[in-house]
Short mmCIF file of C-alpha atoms in Angstrom, two decimals:
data_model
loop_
_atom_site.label_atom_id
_atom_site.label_comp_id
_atom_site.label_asym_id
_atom_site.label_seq_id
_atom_site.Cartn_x
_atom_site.Cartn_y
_atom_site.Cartn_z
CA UNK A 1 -144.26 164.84 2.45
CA UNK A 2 -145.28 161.69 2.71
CA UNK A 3 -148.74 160.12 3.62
CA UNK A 4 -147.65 157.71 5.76
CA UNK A 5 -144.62 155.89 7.06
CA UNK A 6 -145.05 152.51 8.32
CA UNK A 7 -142.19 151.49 10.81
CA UNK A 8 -141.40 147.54 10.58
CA UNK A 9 -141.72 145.68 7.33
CA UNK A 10 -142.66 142.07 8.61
CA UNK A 11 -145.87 140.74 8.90
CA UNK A 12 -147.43 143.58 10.71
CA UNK A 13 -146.40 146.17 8.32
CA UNK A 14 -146.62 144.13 4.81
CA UNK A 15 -150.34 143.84 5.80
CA UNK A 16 -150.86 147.77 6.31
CA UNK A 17 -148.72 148.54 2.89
CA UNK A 18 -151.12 146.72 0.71
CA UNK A 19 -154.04 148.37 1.99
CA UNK A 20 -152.55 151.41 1.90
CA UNK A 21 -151.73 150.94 -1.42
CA UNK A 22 -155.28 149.69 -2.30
CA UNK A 23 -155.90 153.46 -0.46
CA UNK A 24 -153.89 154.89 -3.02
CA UNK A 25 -151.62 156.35 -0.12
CA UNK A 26 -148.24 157.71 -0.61
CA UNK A 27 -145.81 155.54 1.93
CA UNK A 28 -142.60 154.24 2.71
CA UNK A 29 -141.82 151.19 4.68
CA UNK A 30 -138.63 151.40 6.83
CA UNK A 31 -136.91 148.63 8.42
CA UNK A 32 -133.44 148.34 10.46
CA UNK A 33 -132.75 144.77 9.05
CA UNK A 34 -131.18 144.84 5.78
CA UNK A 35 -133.53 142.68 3.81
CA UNK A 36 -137.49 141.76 4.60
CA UNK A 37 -137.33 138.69 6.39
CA UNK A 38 -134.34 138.72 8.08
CA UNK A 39 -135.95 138.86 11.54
CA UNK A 40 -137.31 135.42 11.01
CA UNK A 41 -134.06 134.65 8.96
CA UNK A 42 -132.17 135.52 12.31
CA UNK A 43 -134.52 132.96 15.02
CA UNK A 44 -132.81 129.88 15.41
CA UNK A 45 -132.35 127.06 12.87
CA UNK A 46 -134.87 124.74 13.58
CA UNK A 47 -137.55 127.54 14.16
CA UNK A 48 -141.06 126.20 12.64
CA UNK A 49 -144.62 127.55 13.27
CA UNK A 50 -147.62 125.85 14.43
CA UNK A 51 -149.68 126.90 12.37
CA UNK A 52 -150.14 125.61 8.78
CA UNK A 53 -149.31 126.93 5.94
CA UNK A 54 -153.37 127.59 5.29
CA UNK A 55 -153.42 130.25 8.15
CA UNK A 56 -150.55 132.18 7.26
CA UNK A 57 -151.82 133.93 4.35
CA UNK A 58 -151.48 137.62 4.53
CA UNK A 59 -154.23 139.63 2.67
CA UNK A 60 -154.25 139.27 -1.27
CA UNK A 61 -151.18 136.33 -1.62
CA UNK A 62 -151.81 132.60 0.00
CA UNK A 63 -148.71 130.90 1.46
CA UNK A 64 -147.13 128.73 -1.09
CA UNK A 65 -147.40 125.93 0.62
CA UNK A 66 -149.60 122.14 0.61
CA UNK A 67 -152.43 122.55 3.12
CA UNK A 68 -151.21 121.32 6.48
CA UNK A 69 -147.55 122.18 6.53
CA UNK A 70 -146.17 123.47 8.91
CA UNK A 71 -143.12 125.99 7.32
CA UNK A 72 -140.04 126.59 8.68
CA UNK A 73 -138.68 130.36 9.52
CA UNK A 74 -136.95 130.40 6.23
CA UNK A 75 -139.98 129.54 4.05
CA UNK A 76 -141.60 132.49 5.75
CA UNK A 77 -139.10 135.24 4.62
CA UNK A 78 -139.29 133.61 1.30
CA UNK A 79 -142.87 134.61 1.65
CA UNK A 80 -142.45 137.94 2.73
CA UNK A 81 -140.14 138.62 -0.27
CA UNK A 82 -142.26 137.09 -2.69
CA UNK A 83 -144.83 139.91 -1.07
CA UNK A 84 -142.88 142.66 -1.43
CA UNK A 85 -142.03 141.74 -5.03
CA UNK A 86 -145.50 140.95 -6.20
CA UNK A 87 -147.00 144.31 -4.80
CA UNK A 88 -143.99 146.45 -5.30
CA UNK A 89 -143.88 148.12 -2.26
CA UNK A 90 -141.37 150.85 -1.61
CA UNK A 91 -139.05 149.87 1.18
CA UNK A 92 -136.00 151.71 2.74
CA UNK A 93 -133.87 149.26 4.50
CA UNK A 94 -130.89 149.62 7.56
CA UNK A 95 -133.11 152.33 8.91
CA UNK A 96 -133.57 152.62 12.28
CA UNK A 97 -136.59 154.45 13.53
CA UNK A 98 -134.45 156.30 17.21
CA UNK A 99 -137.41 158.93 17.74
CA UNK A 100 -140.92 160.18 16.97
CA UNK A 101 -142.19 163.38 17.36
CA UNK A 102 -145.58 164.59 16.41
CA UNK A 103 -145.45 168.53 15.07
CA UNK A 104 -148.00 170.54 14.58
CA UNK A 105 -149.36 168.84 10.75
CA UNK A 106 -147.24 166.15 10.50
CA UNK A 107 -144.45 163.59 12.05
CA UNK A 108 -141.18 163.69 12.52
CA UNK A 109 -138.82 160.35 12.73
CA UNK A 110 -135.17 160.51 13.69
CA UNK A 111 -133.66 157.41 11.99
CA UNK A 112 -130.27 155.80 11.41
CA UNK A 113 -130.52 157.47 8.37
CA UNK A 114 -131.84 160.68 8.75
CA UNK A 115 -135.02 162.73 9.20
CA UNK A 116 -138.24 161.68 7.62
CA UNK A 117 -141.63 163.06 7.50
CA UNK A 118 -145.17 162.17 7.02
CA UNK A 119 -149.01 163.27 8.14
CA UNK A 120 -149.18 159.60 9.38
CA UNK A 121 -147.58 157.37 10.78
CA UNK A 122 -147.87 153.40 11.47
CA UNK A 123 -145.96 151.19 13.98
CA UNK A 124 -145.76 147.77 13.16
CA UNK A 125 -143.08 146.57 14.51
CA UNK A 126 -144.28 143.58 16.54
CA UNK A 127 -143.93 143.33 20.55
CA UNK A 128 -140.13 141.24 20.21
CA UNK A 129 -138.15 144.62 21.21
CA UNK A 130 -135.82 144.29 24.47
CA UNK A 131 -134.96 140.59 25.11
CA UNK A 132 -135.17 140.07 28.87
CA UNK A 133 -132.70 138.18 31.19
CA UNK A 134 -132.75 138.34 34.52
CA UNK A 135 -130.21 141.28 36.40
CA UNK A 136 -128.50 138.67 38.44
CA UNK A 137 -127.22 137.18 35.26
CA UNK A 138 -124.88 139.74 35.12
CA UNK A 139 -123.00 138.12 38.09
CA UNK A 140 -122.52 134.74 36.38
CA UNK A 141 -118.68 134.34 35.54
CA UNK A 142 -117.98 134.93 31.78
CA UNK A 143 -116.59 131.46 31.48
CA UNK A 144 -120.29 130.44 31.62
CA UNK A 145 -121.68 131.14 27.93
CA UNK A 146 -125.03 132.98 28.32
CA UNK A 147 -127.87 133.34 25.12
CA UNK A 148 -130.81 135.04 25.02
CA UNK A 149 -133.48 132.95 22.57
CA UNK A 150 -133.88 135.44 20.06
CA UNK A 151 -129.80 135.35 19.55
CA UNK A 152 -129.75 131.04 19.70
CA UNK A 153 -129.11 129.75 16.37
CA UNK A 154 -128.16 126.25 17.23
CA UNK A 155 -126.34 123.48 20.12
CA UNK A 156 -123.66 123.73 17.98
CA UNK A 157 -123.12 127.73 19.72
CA UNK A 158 -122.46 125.91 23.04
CA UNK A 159 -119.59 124.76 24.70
CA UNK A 160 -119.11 121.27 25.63
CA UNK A 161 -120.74 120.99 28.99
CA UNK A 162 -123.52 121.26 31.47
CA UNK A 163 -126.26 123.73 29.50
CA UNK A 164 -129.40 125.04 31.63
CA UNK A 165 -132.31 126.06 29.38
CA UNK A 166 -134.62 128.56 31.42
CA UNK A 167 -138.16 129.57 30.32
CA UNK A 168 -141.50 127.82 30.26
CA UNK A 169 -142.77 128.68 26.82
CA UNK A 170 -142.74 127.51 23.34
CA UNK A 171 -138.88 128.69 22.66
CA UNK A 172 -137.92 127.27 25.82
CA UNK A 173 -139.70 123.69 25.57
CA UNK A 174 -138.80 124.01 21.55
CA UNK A 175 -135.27 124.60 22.47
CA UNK A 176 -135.00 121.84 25.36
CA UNK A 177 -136.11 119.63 23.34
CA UNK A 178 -133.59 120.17 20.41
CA UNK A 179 -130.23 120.79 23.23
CA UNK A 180 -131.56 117.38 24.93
CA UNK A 181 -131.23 115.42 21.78
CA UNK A 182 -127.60 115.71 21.73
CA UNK A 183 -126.28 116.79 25.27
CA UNK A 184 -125.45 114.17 27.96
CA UNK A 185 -127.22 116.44 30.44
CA UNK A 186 -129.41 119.45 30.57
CA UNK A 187 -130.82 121.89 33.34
CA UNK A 188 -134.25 123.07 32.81
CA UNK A 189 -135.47 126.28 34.67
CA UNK A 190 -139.71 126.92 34.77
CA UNK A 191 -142.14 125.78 35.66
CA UNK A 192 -143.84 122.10 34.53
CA UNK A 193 -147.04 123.07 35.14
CA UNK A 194 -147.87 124.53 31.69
CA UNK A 195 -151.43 123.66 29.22
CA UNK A 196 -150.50 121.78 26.20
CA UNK A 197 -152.46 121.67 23.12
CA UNK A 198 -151.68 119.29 20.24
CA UNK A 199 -151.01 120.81 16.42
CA UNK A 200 -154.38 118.12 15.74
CA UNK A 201 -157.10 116.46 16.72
CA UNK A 202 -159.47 114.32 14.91
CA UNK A 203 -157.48 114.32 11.92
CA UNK A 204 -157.86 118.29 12.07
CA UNK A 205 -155.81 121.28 12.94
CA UNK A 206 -156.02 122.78 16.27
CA UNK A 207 -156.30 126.13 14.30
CA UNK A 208 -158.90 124.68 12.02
CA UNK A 209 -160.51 123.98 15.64
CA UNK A 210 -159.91 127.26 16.97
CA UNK A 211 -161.48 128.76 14.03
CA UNK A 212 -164.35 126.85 13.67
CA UNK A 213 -165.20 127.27 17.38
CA UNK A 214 -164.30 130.99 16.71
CA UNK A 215 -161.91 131.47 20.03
CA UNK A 216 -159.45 133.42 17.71
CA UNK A 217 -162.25 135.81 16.95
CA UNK A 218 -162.96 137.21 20.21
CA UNK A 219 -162.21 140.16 21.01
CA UNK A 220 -159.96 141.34 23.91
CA UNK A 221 -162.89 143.00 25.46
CA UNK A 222 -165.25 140.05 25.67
CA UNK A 223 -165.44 137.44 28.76
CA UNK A 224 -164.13 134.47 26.69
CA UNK A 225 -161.61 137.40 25.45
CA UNK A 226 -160.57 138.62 28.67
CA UNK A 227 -160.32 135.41 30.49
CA UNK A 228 -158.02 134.03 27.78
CA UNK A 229 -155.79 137.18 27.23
CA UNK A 230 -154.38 137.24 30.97
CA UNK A 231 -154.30 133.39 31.46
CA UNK A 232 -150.73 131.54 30.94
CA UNK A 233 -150.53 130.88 26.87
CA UNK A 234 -150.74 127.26 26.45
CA UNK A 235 -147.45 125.37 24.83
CA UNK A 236 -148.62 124.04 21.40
CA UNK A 237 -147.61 121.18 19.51
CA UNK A 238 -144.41 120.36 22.01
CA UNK A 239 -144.59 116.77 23.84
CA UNK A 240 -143.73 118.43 26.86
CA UNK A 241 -144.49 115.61 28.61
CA UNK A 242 -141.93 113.35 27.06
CA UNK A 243 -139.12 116.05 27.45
CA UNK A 244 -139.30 116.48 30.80
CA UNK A 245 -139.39 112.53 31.41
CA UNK A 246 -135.74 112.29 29.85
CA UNK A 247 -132.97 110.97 32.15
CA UNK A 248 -130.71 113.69 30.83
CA UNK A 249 -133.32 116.28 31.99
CA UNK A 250 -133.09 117.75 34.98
CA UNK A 251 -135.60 119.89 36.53
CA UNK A 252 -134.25 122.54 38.83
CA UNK A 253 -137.22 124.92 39.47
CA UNK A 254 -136.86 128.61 39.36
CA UNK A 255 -133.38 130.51 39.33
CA UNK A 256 -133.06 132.00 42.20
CA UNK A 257 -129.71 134.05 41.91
CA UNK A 258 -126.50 133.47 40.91
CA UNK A 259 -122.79 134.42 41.98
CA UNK A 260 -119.68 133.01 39.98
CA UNK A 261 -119.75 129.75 38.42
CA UNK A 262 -122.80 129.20 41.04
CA UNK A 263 -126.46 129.35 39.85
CA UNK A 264 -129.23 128.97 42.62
CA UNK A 265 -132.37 127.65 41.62
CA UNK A 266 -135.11 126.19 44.03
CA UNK A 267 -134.61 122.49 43.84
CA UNK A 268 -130.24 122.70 43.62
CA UNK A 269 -126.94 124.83 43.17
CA UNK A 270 -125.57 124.18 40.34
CA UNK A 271 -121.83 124.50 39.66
CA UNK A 272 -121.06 122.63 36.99
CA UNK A 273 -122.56 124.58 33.82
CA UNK A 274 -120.76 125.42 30.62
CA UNK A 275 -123.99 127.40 28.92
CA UNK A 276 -127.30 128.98 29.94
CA UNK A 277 -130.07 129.42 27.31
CA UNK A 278 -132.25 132.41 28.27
CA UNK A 279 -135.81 131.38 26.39
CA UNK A 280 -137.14 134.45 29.05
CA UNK A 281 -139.09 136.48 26.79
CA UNK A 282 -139.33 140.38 25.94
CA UNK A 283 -140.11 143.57 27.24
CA UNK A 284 -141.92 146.31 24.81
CA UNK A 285 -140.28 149.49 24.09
CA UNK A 286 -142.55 152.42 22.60
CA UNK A 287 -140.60 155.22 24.68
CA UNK A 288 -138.95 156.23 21.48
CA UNK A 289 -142.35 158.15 20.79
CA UNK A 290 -142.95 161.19 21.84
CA UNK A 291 -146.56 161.88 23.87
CA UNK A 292 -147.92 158.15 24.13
CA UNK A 293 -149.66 156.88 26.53
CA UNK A 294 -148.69 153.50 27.91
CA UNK A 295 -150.59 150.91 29.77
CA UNK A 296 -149.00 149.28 32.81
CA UNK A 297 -147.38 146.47 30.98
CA UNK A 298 -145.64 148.89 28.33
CA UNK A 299 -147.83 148.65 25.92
CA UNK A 300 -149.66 151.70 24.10
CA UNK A 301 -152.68 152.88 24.87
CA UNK A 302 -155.44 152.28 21.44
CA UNK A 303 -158.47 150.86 20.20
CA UNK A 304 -158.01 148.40 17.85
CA UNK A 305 -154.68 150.55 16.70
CA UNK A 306 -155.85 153.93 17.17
CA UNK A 307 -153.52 155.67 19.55
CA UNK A 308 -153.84 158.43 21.15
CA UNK A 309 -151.78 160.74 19.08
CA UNK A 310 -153.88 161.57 15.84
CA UNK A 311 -152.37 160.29 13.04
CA UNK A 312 -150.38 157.08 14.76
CA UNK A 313 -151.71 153.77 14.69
CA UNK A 314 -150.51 150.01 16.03
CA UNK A 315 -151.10 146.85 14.04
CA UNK A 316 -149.35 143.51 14.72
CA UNK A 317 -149.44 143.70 18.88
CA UNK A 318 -150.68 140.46 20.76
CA UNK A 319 -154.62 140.88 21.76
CA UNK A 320 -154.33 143.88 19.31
CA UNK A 321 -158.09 143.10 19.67
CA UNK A 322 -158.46 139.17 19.17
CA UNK A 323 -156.26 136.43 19.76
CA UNK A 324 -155.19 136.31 16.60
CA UNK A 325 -153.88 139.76 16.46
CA UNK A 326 -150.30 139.00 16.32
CA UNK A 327 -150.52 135.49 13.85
CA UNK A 328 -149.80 135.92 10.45
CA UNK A 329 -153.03 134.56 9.26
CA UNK A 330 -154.52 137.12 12.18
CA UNK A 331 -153.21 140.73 11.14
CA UNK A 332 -155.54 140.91 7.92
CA UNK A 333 -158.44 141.69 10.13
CA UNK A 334 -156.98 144.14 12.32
CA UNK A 335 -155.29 145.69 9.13
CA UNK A 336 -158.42 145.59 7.12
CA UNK A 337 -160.36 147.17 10.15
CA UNK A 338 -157.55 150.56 10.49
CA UNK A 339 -157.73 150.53 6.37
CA UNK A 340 -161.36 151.63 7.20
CA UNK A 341 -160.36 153.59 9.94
CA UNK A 342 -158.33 155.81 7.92
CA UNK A 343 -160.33 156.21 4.42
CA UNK A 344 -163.24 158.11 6.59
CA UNK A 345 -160.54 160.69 7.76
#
């Protein structure tokens, strides 16, 4: 029996296992990928962060990186290896957490490779779950190549043609920007009306801002807190601006519908694509555990990672408590604070 299993070993999880460890906790860390990292292995090539390298360290090892650099997705499973290695923590891999029940004195988790069992049990597995694409999509003829964001590796995926890119965020702006390089013509679907922040200002990081005003420490509860955590997240360190001003950029508005090789947005019909980039976000998915309570938006119901279900706790979800909750350089705090949480039990 063991003391705890902690479901996800990225970020989220990493960050729990060496507290626990500092807790002197029997636990296992299980994963579906097959190696740590690969979910940031698997983004799409030109994936970077925008944050630097100096607010990315997870508790007890500093990203090996100069101060100010911004790494790519591969430099950040190299990271999470290096992690695993130095602290030695036990991982089981290709195991797919399909249910959790809570008995009577302990937990038990139906996986892709069997039963487990432990008194507690952690969830760290991040709020990427169900990519989302609109319904309609499913009426788009199959000569029109359709990717979700999370499965984009590249332009070099796309057949030669018309591609829309659809979503207002920092994939879809990120990915715009990289397909309008080197396509004669794009589509862009969302909105233009988005907050941009630059990556610095004065010759500083906007996270060295951010910290020094102390925005990312507010909690969720707070005015400041509340105000920011259901207000449109700003696009960060993307000239937004200049994309959108290409001449091979067209802006469409929102899609609309779609039948055949006909996509309706608001400003056109278009009937001449080849590909549609989906850069349309997630949905959460925590019905997999048995007897939690779930907010409106999917999301379980906690404080600061304390479910309602003794024994199971959340780390790594966005406005966990502050803004930084679901940042790399953000988790220690919230992992630090359920460390505490749990040696008083």
């Amino acid at each position: 029996m063991l003391d705890f299993i902690v479901v996800g070993a990225a970020q989220a999880g990493l960050s729990m296992a060496y507290f626990l460890k500092k807790l002197n906790k029997k636990f296992l860390l299980v994963d579906k990928e097959s190696a740590i990292g690969a979910s940031w292995r698997n983004r799409w090539d030109s994936l970077t962060l925008f944050t630097p390298s100096e607010f990315n360290n997870l508790p007890g090892l500093d990203f090996p990186a100069p101060k100010g650099h911004y790494p790519s997705k591969d430099e950040v499973a190299e990271y999470f290896e290096a992690y695993v290695k130095k602290f030695n923590f036990p991982v089981q891999f290709n195991t797919l957490v399909e249910k959790i029940n809570c008995k009577e004195e302990h937990f038990l988790l139906k996986t892709s490779q069997g039963d487990l069992k432990a008194k507690n049990v952690i969830i760290g597995t991040g709020p990427f779950h169900i990519p989302y694409i609109p319904q309609f999509s499913e009426k788009i003829d199959p000569e029109i190549f359709q990717v979700h964001s999370n499965y984009y590796k590249n332009p070099g995926q796309l057949q030669k043609g018309k591609t829309m890119v659809v979503g207002a965020g920092d994939s879809g702006f990120q990915i715009l920007d990289e397909i309008s390089q080197r396509r004669n013509s794009v589509y862009f679907s969302g909105t233009s009306n988005v907050r941009l922040l630059p990556q610095e200002i004065l010759g500083k990081t906007l996270f060295w801002w951010l910290k020094k005003t102390g925005i990312l420490g507010f909690s969720k509860d707070s005015w400041i807190g509340k105000k920011l955590s259901t207000s449109r997240q700003p696009i960060i360190g993307t000239d937004v601006k200049e994309i959108l001003r290409r001449e091979n950029v067209n802006l469409v508005g929102k899609v609309k519908d779609a039948e055949g090789k006909t996509v309706f947005t608001q400003n056109k019909e278009i009937t001449d694509l080849k590909n549609i980039v989906w850069a349309t976000g997630y949905r959460p998915n925590f019905e997999w555990i048995e007897g939690l309570e779930l907010t409106e938006n999917g999301y379980p119901q906690h404080y600061r990672g304390v479910s309602n279900i003794n024994g199971l706790y959340f780390i790594g979800l966005p406005w966990l408590y502050t803004r930084g909750s679901a940042t790399l350089g953000g988790i220690e705090k919230d992992a630090k604070y359920l460390a505490n949480h749990i040696s008083k039990m």
